[in-house]
Amino acid sequence: MTLKGFVRAVDNASLSIRKGEIMGIVGESGSGKSTLALAIMKLLPPTARIVKGSIIFEGRDLVKMSYNQLKDVLWKRIALIPQAALNALNPVLKIVDHFMETAKAHGIHDKEWVIDRASKLLELLRLEPERVLKSYPHELSGGMKQRVLIALAMLLEPDVLILDEPTTALDVLTQRYILDLLKDLHAKTSITMIFITHDIAVIADIADRVTVMYAGKIFEVGDVFTVFKEPKHPYSIALMKSIPSLVGPIEEMKSIPGTLPDLRNPPPGCRFAPRCQYAMDICHKKEPPLIELKPGHLVACWLHVKREEEVK
Ligand SMILES: Nc1ncnc2c1ncn2[C@@H]1O[C@H](COP(=O)(O)OP(=O)(O)OP(=O)(O)O)[C@@H](O)[C@H]1O
Ligand code: SF4
Ligand SMILES: [Mg+2]
């Protein structure tokens, strides 16, 4: 809630993540990506709440779980590296103490186990454990700090890792390096990853499947190959055209005219309608359902509902 009314930051978004995959969630700033991640982790600020819905993990609903039940799932089984976490490391604590504190917060007091696990993780992330554990955050580069954060999130051996814009604050080369490391980590551990970014090019690089979000809604879901080769939602098509190309002429790269709607008072019907060149009457009146165009390829757009009906 805001002083000026309620905002439905994520609205009726239904999404399933497959074990062991990398699911990319993409959408422009303000589309509700972080809110989705924070809702899963029960980290929404006090002014926010989940009004309706469920978060099913291994058959159990996180929304209905008690505090004690959640303690065994959140951070232990599902961990999050929040957006802008680079600045969240405590400047007066050495990295080793960050690992100790995290372990202690979850009832682990075995120092040797923590150092051993932290060292293995740091090695996996191509950092020198000896040096890094003894360092203070300010002694590390942005890329090193990001790797420390990944190791910290993985300390309790989670099965699912949610990464919210993990490469956004980094320069292009470091970003590339972190993406390669994450791919390597995924291959070695087969951890399930939910990778959130506003950068569609990053999704192409790392994800198996992609969910396109806009103004709190899910517009398209599918495997990366299909969605990049044949995007079906006008917003996804526009996102693809916004990718800078090293080989194509710069004029081919297009920004999307207009801005996200005010979520305190979203337009009726399709939320993309005010910006969509294909908008029809129905788009301004009724919200399009998320339909399965082909197995695993879901789209919420009246253009495709119509086509489906014509086929029938
Ligand atoms: N605590 C809050 N109180 C009020 N509105 C909020 C709050 N948190 C988020 N919002 C609103 O919810 C919407 C979604 O925000 P969110 O941070 O989830 O977007 P995002 O997709 O992660 O954006 P970005 O790419 O900038 O990180 C925005 O309109 C934002 O203004
Ligand atoms: S439902 Fe209508 S307005 Fe929305 S994306 Fe499809 S064509 Fe455009
Ligand atoms: Mg965000």
Short mmCIF file of N, CA, C and O in Angstrom, two decimals, residues 97-144:
data_model
loop_
_atom_site.label_atom_id
_atom_site.label_comp_id
_atom_site.label_asym_id
_atom_site.label_seq_id
_atom_site.Cartn_x
_atom_site.Cartn_y
_atom_site.Cartn_z
N ASP A 97 33.25 -13.81 8.83
CA ASP A 97 32.20 -13.55 9.84
C ASP A 97 30.82 -13.49 9.22
O ASP A 97 29.83 -13.82 9.87
N HIS A 98 30.75 -13.06 7.97
CA HIS A 98 29.45 -13.08 7.28
C HIS A 98 28.96 -14.53 7.18
O HIS A 98 27.78 -14.81 7.39
N PHE A 99 29.88 -15.44 6.85
CA PHE A 99 29.48 -16.85 6.76
C PHE A 99 29.07 -17.38 8.14
O PHE A 99 28.08 -18.08 8.28
N MET A 100 29.85 -17.01 9.17
CA MET A 100 29.55 -17.47 10.54
C MET A 100 28.18 -16.96 11.00
O MET A 100 27.38 -17.71 11.56
N GLU A 101 27.95 -15.67 10.75
CA GLU A 101 26.67 -15.06 11.17
C GLU A 101 25.48 -15.73 10.48
O GLU A 101 24.46 -16.00 11.10
N THR A 102 25.65 -15.97 9.18
CA THR A 102 24.56 -16.61 8.42
C THR A 102 24.29 -17.99 8.99
O THR A 102 23.12 -18.37 9.21
N ALA A 103 25.35 -18.74 9.26
CA ALA A 103 25.18 -20.09 9.79
C ALA A 103 24.51 -20.05 11.17
O ALA A 103 23.54 -20.76 11.44
N LYS A 104 25.00 -19.13 12.01
CA LYS A 104 24.46 -19.00 13.37
C LYS A 104 22.96 -18.67 13.35
O LYS A 104 22.18 -19.22 14.11
N ALA A 105 22.59 -17.77 12.42
CA ALA A 105 21.18 -17.38 12.32
C ALA A 105 20.29 -18.58 12.02
O ALA A 105 19.09 -18.54 12.24
N HIS A 106 20.90 -19.64 11.51
CA HIS A 106 20.11 -20.84 11.19
C HIS A 106 20.48 -22.01 12.10
O HIS A 106 20.30 -23.17 11.74
N GLY A 107 21.04 -21.68 13.25
CA GLY A 107 21.29 -22.69 14.27
C GLY A 107 22.52 -23.55 14.03
O GLY A 107 22.69 -24.60 14.65
N ILE A 108 23.43 -23.13 13.13
CA ILE A 108 24.65 -23.92 12.90
C ILE A 108 25.81 -23.23 13.61
O ILE A 108 26.13 -22.08 13.32
N HIS A 109 26.44 -23.96 14.55
CA HIS A 109 27.51 -23.34 15.33
C HIS A 109 28.86 -24.03 15.09
O HIS A 109 29.84 -23.70 15.74
N ASP A 110 28.87 -25.01 14.17
CA ASP A 110 30.09 -25.76 13.90
C ASP A 110 31.00 -24.94 12.97
O ASP A 110 30.86 -24.95 11.74
N LYS A 111 31.99 -24.24 13.59
CA LYS A 111 32.88 -23.33 12.86
C LYS A 111 33.61 -24.03 11.72
O LYS A 111 33.73 -23.50 10.62
N GLU A 112 34.09 -25.25 12.06
CA GLU A 112 34.88 -25.99 11.07
C GLU A 112 34.05 -26.29 9.82
O GLU A 112 34.52 -26.14 8.69
N TRP A 113 32.78 -26.71 10.06
CA TRP A 113 31.89 -27.03 8.93
C TRP A 113 31.68 -25.79 8.07
O TRP A 113 31.75 -25.83 6.85
N VAL A 114 31.47 -24.67 8.75
CA VAL A 114 31.18 -23.42 8.02
C VAL A 114 32.39 -23.04 7.15
O VAL A 114 32.25 -22.74 5.96
N ILE A 115 33.59 -23.09 7.75
CA ILE A 115 34.78 -22.67 6.99
C ILE A 115 35.02 -23.63 5.83
O ILE A 115 35.33 -23.21 4.70
N ASP A 116 34.81 -24.91 6.09
CA ASP A 116 35.02 -25.90 5.04
C ASP A 116 34.04 -25.67 3.88
O ASP A 116 34.43 -25.61 2.72
N ARG A 117 32.77 -25.53 4.23
CA ARG A 117 31.74 -25.34 3.18
C ARG A 117 31.97 -24.00 2.45
O ARG A 117 31.91 -23.94 1.23
N ALA A 118 32.27 -22.94 3.21
CA ALA A 118 32.49 -21.62 2.58
C ALA A 118 33.69 -21.70 1.63
O ALA A 118 33.63 -21.18 0.51
N SER A 119 34.75 -22.39 2.05
CA SER A 119 35.95 -22.48 1.21
C SER A 119 35.63 -23.21 -0.09
O SER A 119 36.05 -22.80 -1.17
N LYS A 120 34.89 -24.32 0.03
CA LYS A 120 34.54 -25.08 -1.17
C LYS A 120 33.72 -24.23 -2.13
O LYS A 120 33.94 -24.25 -3.34
N LEU A 121 32.76 -23.49 -1.56
CA LEU A 121 31.90 -22.66 -2.42
C LEU A 121 32.72 -21.55 -3.08
O LEU A 121 32.58 -21.28 -4.27
N LEU A 122 33.59 -20.92 -2.31
CA LEU A 122 34.40 -19.83 -2.88
C LEU A 122 35.31 -20.36 -3.98
O LEU A 122 35.48 -19.73 -5.03
N GLU A 123 35.85 -21.55 -3.77
CA GLU A 123 36.69 -22.17 -4.80
C GLU A 123 35.89 -22.43 -6.07
O GLU A 123 36.35 -22.18 -7.18
N LEU A 124 34.68 -22.95 -5.86
CA LEU A 124 33.79 -23.23 -6.98
C LEU A 124 33.53 -21.93 -7.77
O LEU A 124 33.35 -21.94 -8.98
N LEU A 125 33.52 -20.82 -7.04
CA LEU A 125 33.28 -19.53 -7.68
C LEU A 125 34.59 -18.83 -8.05
O LEU A 125 34.63 -17.62 -8.26
N ARG A 126 35.64 -19.62 -8.12
CA ARG A 126 36.97 -19.18 -8.55
C ARG A 126 37.50 -18.00 -7.73
O ARG A 126 38.05 -17.03 -8.25
N LEU A 127 37.32 -18.12 -6.40
CA LEU A 127 37.93 -17.15 -5.48
C LEU A 127 38.89 -17.90 -4.57
O LEU A 127 38.68 -19.08 -4.28
N GLU A 128 39.90 -17.20 -4.11
CA GLU A 128 40.86 -17.83 -3.19
C GLU A 128 40.30 -17.76 -1.78
O GLU A 128 40.27 -16.69 -1.16
N PRO A 129 39.86 -18.90 -1.21
CA PRO A 129 39.21 -18.84 0.12
C PRO A 129 40.09 -18.21 1.19
O PRO A 129 39.63 -17.35 1.93
N GLU A 130 41.36 -18.59 1.22
CA GLU A 130 42.28 -18.07 2.25
C GLU A 130 42.23 -16.55 2.33
O GLU A 130 42.04 -15.96 3.40
N ARG A 131 42.41 -15.94 1.15
CA ARG A 131 42.48 -14.47 1.09
C ARG A 131 41.10 -13.83 1.31
O ARG A 131 40.95 -12.93 2.11
N VAL A 132 40.11 -14.38 0.63
CA VAL A 132 38.79 -13.72 0.65
C VAL A 132 38.15 -13.80 2.04
O VAL A 132 37.59 -12.82 2.53
N LEU A 133 38.26 -14.93 2.70
CA LEU A 133 37.63 -15.08 4.02
C LEU A 133 38.18 -14.06 5.01
O LEU A 133 37.46 -13.58 5.89
N LYS A 134 39.48 -13.73 4.85
CA LYS A 134 40.11 -12.79 5.79
C LYS A 134 39.84 -11.33 5.44
O LYS A 134 40.21 -10.41 6.16
N SER A 135 39.22 -11.10 4.27
CA SER A 135 39.05 -9.71 3.79
C SER A 135 37.80 -9.04 4.36
O SER A 135 36.85 -9.71 4.74
N TYR A 136 37.86 -7.70 4.35
CA TYR A 136 36.66 -6.91 4.61
C TYR A 136 36.01 -6.62 3.25
O TYR A 136 36.71 -6.59 2.23
N PRO A 137 34.69 -6.38 3.22
CA PRO A 137 34.02 -6.14 1.93
C PRO A 137 34.71 -5.09 1.06
O PRO A 137 34.84 -5.27 -0.15
N HIS A 138 35.21 -3.98 1.68
CA HIS A 138 35.78 -2.91 0.84
C HIS A 138 37.08 -3.33 0.16
O HIS A 138 37.55 -2.66 -0.75
N GLU A 139 37.65 -4.47 0.61
CA GLU A 139 38.88 -4.93 -0.03
C GLU A 139 38.61 -5.78 -1.28
O GLU A 139 39.54 -6.23 -1.94
N LEU A 140 37.33 -6.01 -1.56
CA LEU A 140 36.97 -6.84 -2.72
C LEU A 140 36.34 -6.00 -3.82
O LEU A 140 35.68 -5.00 -3.56
N SER A 141 36.53 -6.46 -5.07
CA SER A 141 35.90 -5.76 -6.20
C SER A 141 34.41 -6.12 -6.24
O SER A 141 33.98 -7.05 -5.55
N GLY A 142 33.65 -5.39 -7.07
CA GLY A 142 32.21 -5.66 -7.20
C GLY A 142 31.95 -7.12 -7.60
O GLY A 142 31.08 -7.78 -7.04
N GLY A 143 32.71 -7.59 -8.57
CA GLY A 143 32.53 -8.98 -9.05
C GLY A 143 32.84 -9.99 -7.95
O GLY A 143 32.17 -11.03 -7.82
N MET A 144 33.87 -9.71 -7.15
CA MET A 144 34.23 -10.61 -6.04
C MET A 144 33.13 -10.61 -4.99
O MET A 144 32.74 -11.66 -4.47
#
